[in-house]
mmCIF file of C-alpha atoms in Angstrom:
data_model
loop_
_atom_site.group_PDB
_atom_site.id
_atom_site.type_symbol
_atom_site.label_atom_id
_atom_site.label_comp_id
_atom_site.label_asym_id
_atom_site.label_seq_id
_atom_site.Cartn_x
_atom_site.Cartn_y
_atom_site.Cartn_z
ATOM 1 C CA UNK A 1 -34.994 30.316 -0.013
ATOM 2 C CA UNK A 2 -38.183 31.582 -0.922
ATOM 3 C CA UNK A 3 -41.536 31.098 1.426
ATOM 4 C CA UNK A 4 -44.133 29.746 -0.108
ATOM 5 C CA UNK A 5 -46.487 31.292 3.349
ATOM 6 C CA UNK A 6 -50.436 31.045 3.324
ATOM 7 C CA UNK A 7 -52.659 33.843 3.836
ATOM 8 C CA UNK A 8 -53.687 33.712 7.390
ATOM 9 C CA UNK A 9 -55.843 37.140 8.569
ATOM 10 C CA UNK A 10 -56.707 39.728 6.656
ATOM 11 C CA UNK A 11 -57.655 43.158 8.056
ATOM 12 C CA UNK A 12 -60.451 45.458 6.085
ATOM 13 C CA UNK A 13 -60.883 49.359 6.884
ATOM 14 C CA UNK A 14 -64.222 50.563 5.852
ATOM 15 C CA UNK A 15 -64.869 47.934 3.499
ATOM 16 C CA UNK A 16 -60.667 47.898 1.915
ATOM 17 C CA UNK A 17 -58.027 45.300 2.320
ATOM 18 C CA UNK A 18 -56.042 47.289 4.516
ATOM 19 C CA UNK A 19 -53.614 44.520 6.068
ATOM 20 C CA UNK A 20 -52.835 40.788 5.441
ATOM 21 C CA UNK A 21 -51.034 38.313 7.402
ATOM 22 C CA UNK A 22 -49.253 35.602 5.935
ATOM 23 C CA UNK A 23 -47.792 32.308 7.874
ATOM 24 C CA UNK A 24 -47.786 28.798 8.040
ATOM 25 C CA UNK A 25 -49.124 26.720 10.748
ATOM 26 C CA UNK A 26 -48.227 22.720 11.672
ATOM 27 C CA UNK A 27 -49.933 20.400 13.824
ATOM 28 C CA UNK A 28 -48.221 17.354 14.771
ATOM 29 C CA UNK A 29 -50.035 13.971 16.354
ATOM 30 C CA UNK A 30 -48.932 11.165 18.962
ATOM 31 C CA UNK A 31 -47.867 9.517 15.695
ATOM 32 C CA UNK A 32 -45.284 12.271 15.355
ATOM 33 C CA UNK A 33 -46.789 12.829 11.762
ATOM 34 C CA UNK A 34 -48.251 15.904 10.275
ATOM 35 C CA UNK A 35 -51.541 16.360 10.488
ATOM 36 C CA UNK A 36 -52.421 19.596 10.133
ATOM 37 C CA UNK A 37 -50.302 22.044 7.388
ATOM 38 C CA UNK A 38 -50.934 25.316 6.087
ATOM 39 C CA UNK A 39 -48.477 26.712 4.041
ATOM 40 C CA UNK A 40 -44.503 24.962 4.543
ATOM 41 C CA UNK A 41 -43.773 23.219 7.037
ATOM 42 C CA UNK A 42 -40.144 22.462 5.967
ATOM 43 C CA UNK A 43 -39.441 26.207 6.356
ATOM 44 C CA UNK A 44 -36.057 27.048 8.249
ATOM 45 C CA UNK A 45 -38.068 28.988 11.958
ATOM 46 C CA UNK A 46 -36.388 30.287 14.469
ATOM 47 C CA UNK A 47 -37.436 29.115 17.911
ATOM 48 C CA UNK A 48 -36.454 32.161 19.517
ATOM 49 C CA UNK A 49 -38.201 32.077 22.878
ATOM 50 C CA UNK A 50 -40.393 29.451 22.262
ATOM 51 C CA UNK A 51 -37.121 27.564 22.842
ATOM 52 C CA UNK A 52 -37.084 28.414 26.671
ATOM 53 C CA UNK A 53 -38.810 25.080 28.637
ATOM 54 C CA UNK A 54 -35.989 23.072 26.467
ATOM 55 C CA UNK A 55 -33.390 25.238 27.450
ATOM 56 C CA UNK A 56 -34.404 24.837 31.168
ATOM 57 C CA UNK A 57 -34.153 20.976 30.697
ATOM 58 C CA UNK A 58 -30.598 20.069 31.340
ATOM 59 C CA UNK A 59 -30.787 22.390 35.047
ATOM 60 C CA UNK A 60 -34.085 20.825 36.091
ATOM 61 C CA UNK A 61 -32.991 17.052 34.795
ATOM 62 C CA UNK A 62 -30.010 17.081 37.040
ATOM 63 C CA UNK A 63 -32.140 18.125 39.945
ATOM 64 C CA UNK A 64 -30.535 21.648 40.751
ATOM 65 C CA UNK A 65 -33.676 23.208 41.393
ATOM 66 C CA UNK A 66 -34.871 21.046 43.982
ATOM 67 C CA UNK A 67 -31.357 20.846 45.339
ATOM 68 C CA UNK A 68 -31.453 24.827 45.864
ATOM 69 C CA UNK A 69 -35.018 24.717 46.931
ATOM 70 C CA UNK A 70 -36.574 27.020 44.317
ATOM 71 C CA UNK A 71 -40.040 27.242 43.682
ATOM 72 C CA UNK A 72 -42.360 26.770 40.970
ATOM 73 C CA UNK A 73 -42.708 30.061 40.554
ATOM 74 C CA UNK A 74 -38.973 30.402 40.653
ATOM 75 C CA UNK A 75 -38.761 27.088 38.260
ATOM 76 C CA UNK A 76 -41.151 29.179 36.243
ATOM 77 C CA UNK A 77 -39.026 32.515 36.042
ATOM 78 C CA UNK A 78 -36.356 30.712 34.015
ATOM 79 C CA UNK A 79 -38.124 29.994 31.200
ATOM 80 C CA UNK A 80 -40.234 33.050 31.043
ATOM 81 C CA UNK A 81 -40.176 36.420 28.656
ATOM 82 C CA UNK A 82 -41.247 38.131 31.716
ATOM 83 C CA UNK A 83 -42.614 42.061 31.288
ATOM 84 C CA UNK A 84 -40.162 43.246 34.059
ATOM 85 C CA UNK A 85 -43.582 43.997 36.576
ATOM 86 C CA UNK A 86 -42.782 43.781 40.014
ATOM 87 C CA UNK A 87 -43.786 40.245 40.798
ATOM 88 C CA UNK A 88 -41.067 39.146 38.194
ATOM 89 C CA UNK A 89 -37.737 41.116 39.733
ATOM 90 C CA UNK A 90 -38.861 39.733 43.268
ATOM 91 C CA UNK A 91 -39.061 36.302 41.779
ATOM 92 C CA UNK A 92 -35.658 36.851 39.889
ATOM 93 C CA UNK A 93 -33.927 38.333 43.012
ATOM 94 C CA UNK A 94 -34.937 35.444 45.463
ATOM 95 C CA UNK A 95 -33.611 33.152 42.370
ATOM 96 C CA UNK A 96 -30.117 35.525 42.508
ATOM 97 C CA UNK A 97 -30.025 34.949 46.369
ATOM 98 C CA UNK A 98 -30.558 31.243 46.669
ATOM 99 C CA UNK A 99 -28.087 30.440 43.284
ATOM 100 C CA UNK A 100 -25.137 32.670 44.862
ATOM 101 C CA UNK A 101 -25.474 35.233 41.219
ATOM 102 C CA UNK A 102 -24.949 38.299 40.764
ATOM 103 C CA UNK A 103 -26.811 40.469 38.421
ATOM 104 C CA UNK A 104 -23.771 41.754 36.529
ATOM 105 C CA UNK A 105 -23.185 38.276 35.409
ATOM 106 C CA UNK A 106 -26.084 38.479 32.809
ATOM 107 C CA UNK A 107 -25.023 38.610 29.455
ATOM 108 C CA UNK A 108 -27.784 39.959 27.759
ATOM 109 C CA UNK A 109 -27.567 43.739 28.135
ATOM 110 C CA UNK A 110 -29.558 46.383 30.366
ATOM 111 C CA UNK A 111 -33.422 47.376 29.357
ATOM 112 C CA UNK A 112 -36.105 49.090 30.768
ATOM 113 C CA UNK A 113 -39.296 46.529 31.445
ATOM 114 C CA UNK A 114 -41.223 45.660 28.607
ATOM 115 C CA UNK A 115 -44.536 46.194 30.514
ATOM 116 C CA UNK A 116 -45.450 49.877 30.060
ATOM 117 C CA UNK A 117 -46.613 50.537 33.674
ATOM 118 C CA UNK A 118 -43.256 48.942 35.258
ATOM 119 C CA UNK A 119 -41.947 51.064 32.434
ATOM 120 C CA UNK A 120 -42.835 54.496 32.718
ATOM 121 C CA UNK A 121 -42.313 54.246 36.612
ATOM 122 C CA UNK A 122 -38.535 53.419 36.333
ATOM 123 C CA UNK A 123 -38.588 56.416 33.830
ATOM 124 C CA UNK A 124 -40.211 58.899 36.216
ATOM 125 C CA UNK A 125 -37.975 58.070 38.895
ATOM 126 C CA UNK A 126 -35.344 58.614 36.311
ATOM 127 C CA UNK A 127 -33.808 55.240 37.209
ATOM 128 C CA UNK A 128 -31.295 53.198 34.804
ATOM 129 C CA UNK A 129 -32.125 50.433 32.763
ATOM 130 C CA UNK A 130 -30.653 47.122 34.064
ATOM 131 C CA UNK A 131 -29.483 43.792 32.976
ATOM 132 C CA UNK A 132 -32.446 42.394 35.323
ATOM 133 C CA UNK A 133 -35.362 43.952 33.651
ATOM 134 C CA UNK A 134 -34.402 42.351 30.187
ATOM 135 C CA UNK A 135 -36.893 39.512 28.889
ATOM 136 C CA UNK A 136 -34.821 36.913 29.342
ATOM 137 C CA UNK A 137 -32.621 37.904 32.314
ATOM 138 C CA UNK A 138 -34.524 34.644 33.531
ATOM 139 C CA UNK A 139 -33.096 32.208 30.757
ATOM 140 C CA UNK A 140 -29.822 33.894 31.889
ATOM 141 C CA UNK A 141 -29.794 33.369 35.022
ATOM 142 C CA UNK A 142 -31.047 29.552 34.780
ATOM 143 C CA UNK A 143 -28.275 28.991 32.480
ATOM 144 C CA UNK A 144 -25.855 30.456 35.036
ATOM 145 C CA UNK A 145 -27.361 28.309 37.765
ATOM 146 C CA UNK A 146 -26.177 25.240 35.858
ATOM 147 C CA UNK A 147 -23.217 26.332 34.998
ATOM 148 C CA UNK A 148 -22.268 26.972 38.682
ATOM 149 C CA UNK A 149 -23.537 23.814 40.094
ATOM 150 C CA UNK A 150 -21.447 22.226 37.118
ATOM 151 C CA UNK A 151 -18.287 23.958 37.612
ATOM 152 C CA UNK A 152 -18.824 25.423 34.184
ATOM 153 C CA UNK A 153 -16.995 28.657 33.331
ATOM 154 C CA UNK A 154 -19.399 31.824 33.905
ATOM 155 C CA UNK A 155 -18.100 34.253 32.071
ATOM 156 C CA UNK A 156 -18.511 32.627 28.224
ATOM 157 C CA UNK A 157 -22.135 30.868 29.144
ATOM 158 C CA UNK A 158 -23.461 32.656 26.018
ATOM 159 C CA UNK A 159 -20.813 31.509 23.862
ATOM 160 C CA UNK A 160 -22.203 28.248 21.408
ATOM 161 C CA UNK A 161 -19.171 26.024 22.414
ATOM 162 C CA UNK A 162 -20.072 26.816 25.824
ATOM 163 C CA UNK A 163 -20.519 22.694 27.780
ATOM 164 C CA UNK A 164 -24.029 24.700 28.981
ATOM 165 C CA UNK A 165 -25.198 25.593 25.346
ATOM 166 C CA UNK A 166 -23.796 22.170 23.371
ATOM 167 C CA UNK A 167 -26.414 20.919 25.807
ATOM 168 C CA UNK A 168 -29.173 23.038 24.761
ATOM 169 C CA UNK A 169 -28.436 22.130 21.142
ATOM 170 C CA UNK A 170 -28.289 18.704 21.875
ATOM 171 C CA UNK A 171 -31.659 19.001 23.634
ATOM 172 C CA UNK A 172 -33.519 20.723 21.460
ATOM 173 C CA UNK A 173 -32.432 18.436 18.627
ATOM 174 C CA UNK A 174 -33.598 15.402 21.171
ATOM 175 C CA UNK A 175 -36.825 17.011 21.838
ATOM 176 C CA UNK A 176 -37.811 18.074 17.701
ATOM 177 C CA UNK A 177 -36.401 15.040 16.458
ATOM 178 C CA UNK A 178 -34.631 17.520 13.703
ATOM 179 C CA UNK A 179 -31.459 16.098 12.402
ATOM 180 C CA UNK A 180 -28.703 18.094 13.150
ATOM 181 C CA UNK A 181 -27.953 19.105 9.344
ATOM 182 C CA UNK A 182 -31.583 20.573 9.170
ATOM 183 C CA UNK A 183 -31.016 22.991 12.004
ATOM 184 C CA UNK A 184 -29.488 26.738 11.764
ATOM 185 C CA UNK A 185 -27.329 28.540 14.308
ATOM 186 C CA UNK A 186 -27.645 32.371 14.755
ATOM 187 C CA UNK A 187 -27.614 35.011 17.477
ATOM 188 C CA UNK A 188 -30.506 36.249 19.544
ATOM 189 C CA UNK A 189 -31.330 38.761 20.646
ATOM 190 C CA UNK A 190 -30.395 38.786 24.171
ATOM 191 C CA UNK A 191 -27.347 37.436 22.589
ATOM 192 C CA UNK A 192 -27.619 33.517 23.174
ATOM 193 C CA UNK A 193 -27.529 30.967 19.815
ATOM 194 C CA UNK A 194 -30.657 30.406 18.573
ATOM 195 C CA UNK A 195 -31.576 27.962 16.024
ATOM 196 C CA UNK A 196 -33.528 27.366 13.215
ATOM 197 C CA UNK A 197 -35.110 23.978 12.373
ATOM 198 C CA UNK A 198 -38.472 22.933 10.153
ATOM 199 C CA UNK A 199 -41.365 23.899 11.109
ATOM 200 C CA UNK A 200 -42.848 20.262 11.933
ATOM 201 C CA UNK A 201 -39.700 19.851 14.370
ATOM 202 C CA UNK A 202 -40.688 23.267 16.376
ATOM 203 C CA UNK A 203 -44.350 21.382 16.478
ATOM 204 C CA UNK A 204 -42.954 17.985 17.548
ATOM 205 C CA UNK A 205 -41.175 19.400 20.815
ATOM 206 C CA UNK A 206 -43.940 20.761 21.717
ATOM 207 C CA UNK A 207 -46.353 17.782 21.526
ATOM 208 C CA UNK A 208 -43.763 16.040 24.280
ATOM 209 C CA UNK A 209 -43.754 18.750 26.263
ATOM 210 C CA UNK A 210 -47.788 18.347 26.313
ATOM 211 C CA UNK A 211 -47.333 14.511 26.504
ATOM 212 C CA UNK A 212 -44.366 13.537 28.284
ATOM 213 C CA UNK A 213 -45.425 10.044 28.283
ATOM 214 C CA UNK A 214 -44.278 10.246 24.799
ATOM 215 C CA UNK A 215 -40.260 11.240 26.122
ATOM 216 C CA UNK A 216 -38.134 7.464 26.915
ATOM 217 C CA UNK A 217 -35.483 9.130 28.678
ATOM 218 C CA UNK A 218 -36.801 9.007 32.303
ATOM 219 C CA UNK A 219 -34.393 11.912 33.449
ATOM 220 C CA UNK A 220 -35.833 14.020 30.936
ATOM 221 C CA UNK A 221 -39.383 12.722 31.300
ATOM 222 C CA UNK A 222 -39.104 13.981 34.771
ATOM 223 C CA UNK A 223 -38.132 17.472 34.255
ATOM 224 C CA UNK A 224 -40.581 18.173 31.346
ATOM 225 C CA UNK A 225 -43.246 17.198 34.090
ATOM 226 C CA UNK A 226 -41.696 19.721 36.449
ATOM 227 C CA UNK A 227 -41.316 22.530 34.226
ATOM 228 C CA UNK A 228 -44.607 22.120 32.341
ATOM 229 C CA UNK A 229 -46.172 22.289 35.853
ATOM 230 C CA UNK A 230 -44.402 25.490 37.291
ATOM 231 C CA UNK A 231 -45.612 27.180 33.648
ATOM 232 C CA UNK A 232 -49.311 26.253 34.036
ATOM 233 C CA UNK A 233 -49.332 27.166 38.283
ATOM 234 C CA UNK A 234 -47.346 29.954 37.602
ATOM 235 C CA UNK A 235 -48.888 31.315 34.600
ATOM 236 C CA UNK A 236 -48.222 34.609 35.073
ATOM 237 C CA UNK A 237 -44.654 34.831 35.624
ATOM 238 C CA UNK A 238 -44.007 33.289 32.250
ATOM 239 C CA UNK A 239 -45.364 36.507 30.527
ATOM 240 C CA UNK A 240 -46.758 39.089 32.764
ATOM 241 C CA UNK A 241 -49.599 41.179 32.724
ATOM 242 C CA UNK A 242 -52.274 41.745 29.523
ATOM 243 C CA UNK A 243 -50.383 38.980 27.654
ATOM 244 C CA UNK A 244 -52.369 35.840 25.732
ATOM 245 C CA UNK A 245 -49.611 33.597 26.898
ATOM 246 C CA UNK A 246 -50.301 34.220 30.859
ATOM 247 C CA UNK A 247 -54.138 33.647 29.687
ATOM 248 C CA UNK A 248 -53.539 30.625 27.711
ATOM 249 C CA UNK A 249 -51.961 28.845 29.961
ATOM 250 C CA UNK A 250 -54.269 29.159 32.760
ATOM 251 C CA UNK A 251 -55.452 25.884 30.872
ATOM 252 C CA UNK A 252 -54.178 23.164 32.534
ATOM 253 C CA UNK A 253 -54.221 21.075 29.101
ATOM 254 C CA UNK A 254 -52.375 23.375 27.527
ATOM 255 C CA UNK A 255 -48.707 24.051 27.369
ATOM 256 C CA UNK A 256 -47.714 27.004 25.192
ATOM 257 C CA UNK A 257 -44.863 29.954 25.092
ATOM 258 C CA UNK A 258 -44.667 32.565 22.677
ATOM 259 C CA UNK A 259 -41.263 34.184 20.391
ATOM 260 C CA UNK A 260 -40.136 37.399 18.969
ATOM 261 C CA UNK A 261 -41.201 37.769 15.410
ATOM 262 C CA UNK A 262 -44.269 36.282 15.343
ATOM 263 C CA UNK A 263 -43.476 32.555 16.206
ATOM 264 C CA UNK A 264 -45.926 30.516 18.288
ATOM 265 C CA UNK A 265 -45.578 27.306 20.064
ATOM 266 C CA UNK A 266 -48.436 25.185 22.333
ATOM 267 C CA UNK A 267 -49.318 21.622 22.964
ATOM 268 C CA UNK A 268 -52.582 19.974 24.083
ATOM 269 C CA UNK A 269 -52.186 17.329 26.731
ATOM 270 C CA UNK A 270 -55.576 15.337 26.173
ATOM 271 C CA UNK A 271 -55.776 16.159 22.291
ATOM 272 C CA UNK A 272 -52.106 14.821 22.051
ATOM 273 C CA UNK A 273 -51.459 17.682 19.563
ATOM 274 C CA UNK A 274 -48.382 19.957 19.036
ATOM 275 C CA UNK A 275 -48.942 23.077 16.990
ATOM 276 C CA UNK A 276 -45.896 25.463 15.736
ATOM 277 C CA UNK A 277 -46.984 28.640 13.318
ATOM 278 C CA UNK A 278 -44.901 31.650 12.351
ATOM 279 C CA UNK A 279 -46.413 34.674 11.220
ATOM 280 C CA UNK A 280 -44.484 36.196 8.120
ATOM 281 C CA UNK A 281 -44.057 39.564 8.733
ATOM 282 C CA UNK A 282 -42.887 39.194 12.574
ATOM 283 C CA UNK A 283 -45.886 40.559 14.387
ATOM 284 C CA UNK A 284 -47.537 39.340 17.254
ATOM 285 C CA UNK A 285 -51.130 40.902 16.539
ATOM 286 C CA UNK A 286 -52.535 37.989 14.822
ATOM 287 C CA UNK A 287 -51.445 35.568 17.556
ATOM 288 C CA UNK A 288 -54.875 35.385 18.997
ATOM 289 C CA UNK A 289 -56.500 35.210 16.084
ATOM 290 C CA UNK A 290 -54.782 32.262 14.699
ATOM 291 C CA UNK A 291 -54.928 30.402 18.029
ATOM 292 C CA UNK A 292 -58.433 30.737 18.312
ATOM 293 C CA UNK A 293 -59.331 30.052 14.726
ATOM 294 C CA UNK A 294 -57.244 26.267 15.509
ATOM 295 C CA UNK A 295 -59.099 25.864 18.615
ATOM 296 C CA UNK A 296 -62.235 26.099 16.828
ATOM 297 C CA UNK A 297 -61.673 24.437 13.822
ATOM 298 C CA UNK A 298 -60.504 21.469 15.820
ATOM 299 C CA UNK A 299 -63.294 21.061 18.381
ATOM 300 C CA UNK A 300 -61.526 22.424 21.183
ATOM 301 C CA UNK A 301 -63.635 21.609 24.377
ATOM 302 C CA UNK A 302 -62.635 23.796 26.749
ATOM 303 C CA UNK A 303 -64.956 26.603 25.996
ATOM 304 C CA UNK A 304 -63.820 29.098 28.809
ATOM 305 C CA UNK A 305 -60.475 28.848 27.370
ATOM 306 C CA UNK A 306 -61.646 30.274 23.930
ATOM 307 C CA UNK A 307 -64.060 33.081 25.068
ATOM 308 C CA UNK A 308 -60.827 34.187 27.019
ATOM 309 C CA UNK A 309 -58.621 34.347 23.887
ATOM 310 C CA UNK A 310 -61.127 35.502 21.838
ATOM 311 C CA UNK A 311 -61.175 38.645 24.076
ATOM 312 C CA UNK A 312 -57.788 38.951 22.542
ATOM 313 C CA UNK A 313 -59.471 39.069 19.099
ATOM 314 C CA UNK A 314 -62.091 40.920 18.796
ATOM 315 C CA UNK A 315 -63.553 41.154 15.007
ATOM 316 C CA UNK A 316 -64.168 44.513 14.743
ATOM 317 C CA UNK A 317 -61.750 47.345 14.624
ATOM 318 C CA UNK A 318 -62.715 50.360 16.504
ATOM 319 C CA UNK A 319 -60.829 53.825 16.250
ATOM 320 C CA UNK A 320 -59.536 56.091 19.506
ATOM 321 C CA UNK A 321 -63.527 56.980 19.708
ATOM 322 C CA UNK A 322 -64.860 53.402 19.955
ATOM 323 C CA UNK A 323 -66.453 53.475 16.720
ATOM 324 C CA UNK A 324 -66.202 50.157 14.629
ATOM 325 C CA UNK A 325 -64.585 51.208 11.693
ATOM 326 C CA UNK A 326 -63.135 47.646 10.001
ATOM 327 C CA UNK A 327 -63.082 44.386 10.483
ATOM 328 C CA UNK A 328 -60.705 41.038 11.076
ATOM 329 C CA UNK A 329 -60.918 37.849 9.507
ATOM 330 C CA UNK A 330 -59.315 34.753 9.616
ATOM 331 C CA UNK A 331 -59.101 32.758 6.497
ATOM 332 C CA UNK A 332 -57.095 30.036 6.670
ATOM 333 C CA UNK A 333 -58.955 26.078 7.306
ATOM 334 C CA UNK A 334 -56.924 23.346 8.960
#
């Protein structure tokens, strides 16, 4: 299927088109109807870990958190794509202690941290990688919490007919509204399924989990509160250090997680808006950008929010000297 992707940023070195940045971009209202579209918004996207607050829904709905008394930040942990920093393990291991885990249960391979700092000190020390420091070694383990408290196997949590993952599917598809012959199922890359659905659908989950007034199920109502709450107070944990998602959602009004490849999710509580965009070619430089440029273009009026993204996009491009030699500009209008 070919994309039929808008131009989005463009990048100019000393006057010459040096980069350009195609995607598309949906914004969904209370109405659940499209209201803002640039480029295709019926585009197969993978959610990838934009996916992570629905996957946490089936633990949190059936009250296993508070039933193992973890904490926001601990709430927070298992939804994040955490930088491995040292905030994050200690997090992770008082979530291993209080769920009875173990950290060879996790699935999704060994890794050094993604944050350079946590990074280069494990290599210095000439320590391993491990299964904890992975990305999602918090998704695991939630996932493994429910599966425990349900009597679920452990050992095959990953697989797609896994009990644990039909219920993921199931949610997501409750919380997009995509029918179920519109979505995709492949592999991720901590090896969970991970699905693809239209654009508008990615959008659409995201506007409830911004407005959870907008969710009947009370169960599920309930836990969107609790894990859209842990992600705002515990902002950092969801990302780590240096990254626009900890920033972002330092916004109380907003609720937003990033993905690999250049996907993008966030809602806006008062605005009753739920935006999705996926940048073409998989990178995650133009994130800020983009995010800013809707913001503005919309009226946005938290204006503390925006001077601290646009710190994340500045519109000149200096070398390894500090000299400005190019420019960035965003093109697209919503």
């Amino acid at each position: 299927m070919e994309q039929t992707d808008e131009i989005l940023v463009k990048e100019y070195r000393g006057g010459v088109l040096e980069n350009v940045h195609r995607g598309r971009i949906c914004g969904v209202g209370a109405d659940k109807r499209v209201h803002i579209r640039v480029g295709d918004m019926d585009m197969p996207t993978f959610w990838r870990s934009c996916a992570k607050p629905i996957q946490a829904i089936p633990r949190v709905m059936r009250g296993i958190d508070e039933r193992l008394s973890f904490s926001e930040a601990e709430t927070a942990i298992t939804l994040s794509s955490h930088r491995g920093e040292a905030g994050h393990i200690e997090t992770l291991e008082s979530l291993m202690q209080k769920s009875g885990l173990q950290e060879a249960m996790l699935a999704c391979g060994s890794a050094y941290p993604a944050n350079s700092a946590a990074r280069e000190n494990l290599l210095k020390r000439q320590a391993p990688p491990r299964p904890i420091y992975h990305n999602c070694s918090g998704k695991h383990f939630g996932v493994l919490t429910l599966c425990k408290q349900m009597g679920w196997p452990l050992d095959s949590y990953w697989d797609i007919s896994h009990p644990a993952q039909q219920e993921i599917i199931r949610m997501l598809l409750r919380m997009s509204e995509c029918s179920p012959h519109e979505m995709h199922v492949a592999t991720d890359g901590c090896g969970f399924p991970v699905t693809a659905m239209p654009l508008k659908n990615l959008a659409t989950a995201y506007l409830k989990l911004a407005c959870p007034e907008l969710i009947e199920d009370e169960a599920v109502r309930a836990a969107v509160v609790n894990i859209t709450n842990a992600m705002n107070r515990e902002h950092w944990l969801v990302s780590g250090t240096g990254r626009i998602t900890s920033v972002f959602l330092q916004d109380e009004n907003i609720v937003a997680k990033d993905g690999a490849k250049g996907v993008y999710c966030f809602g806006l509580k008062r605005e009753k808006l739920g935006f999705a965009f996926k940048v073409s070619d998989g990178s995650d430089q133009a994130w800020p950008y983009i995010i800013t440029a809707i913001l503005t273009q919309i009226g946005y009026a938290n204006e503390k929010t925006i001077a601290e993204l646009q710190k994340f996009a500045p519109p000149e491009i200096k070398n390894d000297n500090g000299k400005i030699v190019g420019e960035v500009q965003t093109v697209f209008r919503i």
